[in-house]
């Protein structure tokens, strides 16, 4: 079903993470932005690949939000730093 496969665009793991999380997609990932709980943008990275490693090692423990751009679609998610 095209609609179902379209909705599953990427994976983020491990979540929770202690330092680095991996972003993987079947389609090329254009970019990722990571924000802290207050909405401050911490990472704004152009990826242009099917995978990326995002390093949160120097960030405090807590909840972070991300926006992944794949083609003309944006996907929102949460990552927990432990």
C-alpha atoms as an extended CHARMM CRD file, in Angstrom:
* protein
*
        82  EXT
         1         1  UNK       CA              0.0000000000        0.0000000000        0.0000000000  PROA      1               0.0000000000
         2         2  UNK       CA              1.6100000000        3.2600000000       -1.1590000000  PROA      2               0.0000000000
         3         3  UNK       CA             -0.0030000000        5.3240000000        1.6090000000  PROA      3               0.0000000000
         4         4  UNK       CA              1.4320000000        3.1250000000        4.3760000000  PROA      4               0.0000000000
         5         5  UNK       CA              4.9470000000        2.9940000000        2.9050000000  PROA      5               0.0000000000
         6         6  UNK       CA              4.8740000000        6.7780000000        2.4490000000  PROA      6               0.0000000000
         7         7  UNK       CA              4.1950000000        7.3160000000        6.1530000000  PROA      7               0.0000000000
         8         8  UNK       CA              7.2200000000        5.2800000000        7.2830000000  PROA      8               0.0000000000
         9         9  UNK       CA             10.0410000000        7.5010000000        6.0600000000  PROA      9               0.0000000000
        10        10  UNK       CA             12.7990000000        7.1620000000        8.6410000000  PROA      10              0.0000000000
        11        11  UNK       CA             14.0660000000        5.5120000000       11.8300000000  PROA      11              0.0000000000
        12        12  UNK       CA             15.8210000000        7.0810000000       14.8080000000  PROA      12              0.0000000000
        13        13  UNK       CA             17.7910000000        4.8700000000       17.2160000000  PROA      13              0.0000000000
        14        14  UNK       CA             18.7540000000        4.2880000000       19.9380000000  PROA      14              0.0000000000
        15        15  UNK       CA             16.0890000000        6.2260000000       21.7610000000  PROA      15              0.0000000000
        16        16  UNK       CA             16.8120000000        6.9660000000       24.5600000000  PROA      16              0.0000000000
        17        17  UNK       CA             20.4690000000        7.6680000000       23.8260000000  PROA      17              0.0000000000
        18        18  UNK       CA             23.4480000000        8.5710000000       25.9780000000  PROA      18              0.0000000000
        19        19  UNK       CA             25.3610000000       10.3660000000       23.2300000000  PROA      19              0.0000000000
        20        20  UNK       CA             24.8680000000        9.6340000000       19.5080000000  PROA      20              0.0000000000
        21        21  UNK       CA             21.6850000000        8.6720000000       17.7220000000  PROA      21              0.0000000000
        22        22  UNK       CA             21.3850000000        7.4510000000       14.1520000000  PROA      22              0.0000000000
        23        23  UNK       CA             18.8810000000        8.6610000000       11.5900000000  PROA      23              0.0000000000
        24        24  UNK       CA             18.1970000000        6.2750000000        8.6800000000  PROA      24              0.0000000000
        25        25  UNK       CA             15.8020000000        6.5520000000        5.7360000000  PROA      25              0.0000000000
        26        26  UNK       CA             15.1090000000        4.7140000000        2.4880000000  PROA      26              0.0000000000
        27        27  UNK       CA             14.9340000000        8.1450000000        0.8350000000  PROA      27              0.0000000000
        28        28  UNK       CA             17.5880000000       10.8360000000        1.0170000000  PROA      28              0.0000000000
        29        29  UNK       CA             17.3010000000       12.9400000000        4.1730000000  PROA      29              0.0000000000
        30        30  UNK       CA             17.6270000000       16.6230000000        3.3300000000  PROA      30              0.0000000000
        31        31  UNK       CA             18.1760000000       17.9980000000        6.8230000000  PROA      31              0.0000000000
        32        32  UNK       CA             17.6030000000       17.6690000000       10.5480000000  PROA      32              0.0000000000
        33        33  UNK       CA             17.0650000000       20.3210000000       13.1980000000  PROA      33              0.0000000000
        34        34  UNK       CA             17.2800000000       19.5080000000       16.9020000000  PROA      34              0.0000000000
        35        35  UNK       CA             15.7340000000       21.7010000000       19.6150000000  PROA      35              0.0000000000
        36        36  UNK       CA             15.8980000000       21.6330000000       23.3850000000  PROA      36              0.0000000000
        37        37  UNK       CA             12.7980000000       21.6780000000       25.5780000000  PROA      37              0.0000000000
        38        38  UNK       CA             12.7150000000       25.5140000000       25.5750000000  PROA      38              0.0000000000
        39        39  UNK       CA             12.6340000000       25.6040000000       21.7640000000  PROA      39              0.0000000000
        40        40  UNK       CA             16.2490000000       26.7140000000       21.2580000000  PROA      40              0.0000000000
        41        41  UNK       CA             17.7020000000       25.3060000000       18.0310000000  PROA      41              0.0000000000
        42        42  UNK       CA             20.8300000000       23.3190000000       18.8830000000  PROA      42              0.0000000000
        43        43  UNK       CA             21.5710000000       21.5400000000       15.6090000000  PROA      43              0.0000000000
        44        44  UNK       CA             20.7510000000       22.5290000000       12.0430000000  PROA      44              0.0000000000
        45        45  UNK       CA             22.4370000000       20.0520000000        9.7040000000  PROA      45              0.0000000000
        46        46  UNK       CA             22.1580000000       19.4570000000        5.9690000000  PROA      46              0.0000000000
        47        47  UNK       CA             22.3360000000       15.6790000000        5.5190000000  PROA      47              0.0000000000
        48        48  UNK       CA             21.7100000000       14.8850000000        1.8190000000  PROA      48              0.0000000000
        49        49  UNK       CA             22.2070000000       11.1890000000        2.5110000000  PROA      49              0.0000000000
        50        50  UNK       CA             20.1930000000        8.1550000000        3.6110000000  PROA      50              0.0000000000
        51        51  UNK       CA             21.7360000000        8.1790000000        7.0890000000  PROA      51              0.0000000000
        52        52  UNK       CA             23.3740000000       10.4550000000        9.6450000000  PROA      52              0.0000000000
        53        53  UNK       CA             24.8250000000       10.3560000000       13.1390000000  PROA      53              0.0000000000
        54        54  UNK       CA             23.6780000000       13.1350000000       15.4600000000  PROA      54              0.0000000000
        55        55  UNK       CA             25.8440000000       13.7730000000       18.5210000000  PROA      55              0.0000000000
        56        56  UNK       CA             24.2030000000       14.8660000000       21.7600000000  PROA      56              0.0000000000
        57        57  UNK       CA             27.1800000000       13.9110000000       23.9680000000  PROA      57              0.0000000000
        58        58  UNK       CA             27.8680000000       17.5180000000       25.0180000000  PROA      58              0.0000000000
        59        59  UNK       CA             24.1940000000       18.2340000000       25.7610000000  PROA      59              0.0000000000
        60        60  UNK       CA             22.5620000000       17.8090000000       29.1680000000  PROA      60              0.0000000000
        61        61  UNK       CA             20.2670000000       14.9060000000       30.0120000000  PROA      61              0.0000000000
        62        62  UNK       CA             16.6920000000       15.6150000000       28.9680000000  PROA      62              0.0000000000
        63        63  UNK       CA             14.0980000000       15.6970000000       26.2280000000  PROA      63              0.0000000000
        64        64  UNK       CA             14.8900000000       17.0150000000       22.7500000000  PROA      64              0.0000000000
        65        65  UNK       CA             12.7200000000       17.5320000000       19.7040000000  PROA      65              0.0000000000
        66        66  UNK       CA             13.7410000000       17.1320000000       16.0780000000  PROA      66              0.0000000000
        67        67  UNK       CA             12.4190000000       17.9740000000       12.6460000000  PROA      67              0.0000000000
        68        68  UNK       CA             13.5440000000       15.8060000000        9.7300000000  PROA      68              0.0000000000
        69        69  UNK       CA             13.0920000000       17.1100000000        6.1800000000  PROA      69              0.0000000000
        70        70  UNK       CA             12.7260000000       14.3950000000        3.5210000000  PROA      70              0.0000000000
        71        71  UNK       CA             11.7430000000       15.7610000000        0.1320000000  PROA      71              0.0000000000
        72        72  UNK       CA              8.8400000000       18.1570000000        0.5850000000  PROA      72              0.0000000000
        73        73  UNK       CA              7.7420000000       16.6090000000        3.9140000000  PROA      73              0.0000000000
        74        74  UNK       CA              8.7240000000       17.3900000000        7.5040000000  PROA      74              0.0000000000
        75        75  UNK       CA              8.5610000000       14.8460000000       10.2930000000  PROA      75              0.0000000000
        76        76  UNK       CA              8.5980000000       15.7310000000       13.9950000000  PROA      76              0.0000000000
        77        77  UNK       CA              9.8300000000       13.5480000000       16.8160000000  PROA      77              0.0000000000
        78        78  UNK       CA             11.3370000000       13.3330000000       20.2900000000  PROA      78              0.0000000000
        79        79  UNK       CA             14.6540000000       11.9570000000       21.4750000000  PROA      79              0.0000000000
        80        80  UNK       CA             15.5830000000       11.3770000000       25.1040000000  PROA      80              0.0000000000
        81        81  UNK       CA             19.1580000000       11.9530000000       26.2690000000  PROA      81              0.0000000000
        82        82  UNK       CA             20.0560000000        9.8420000000       29.3190000000  PROA      82              0.0000000000
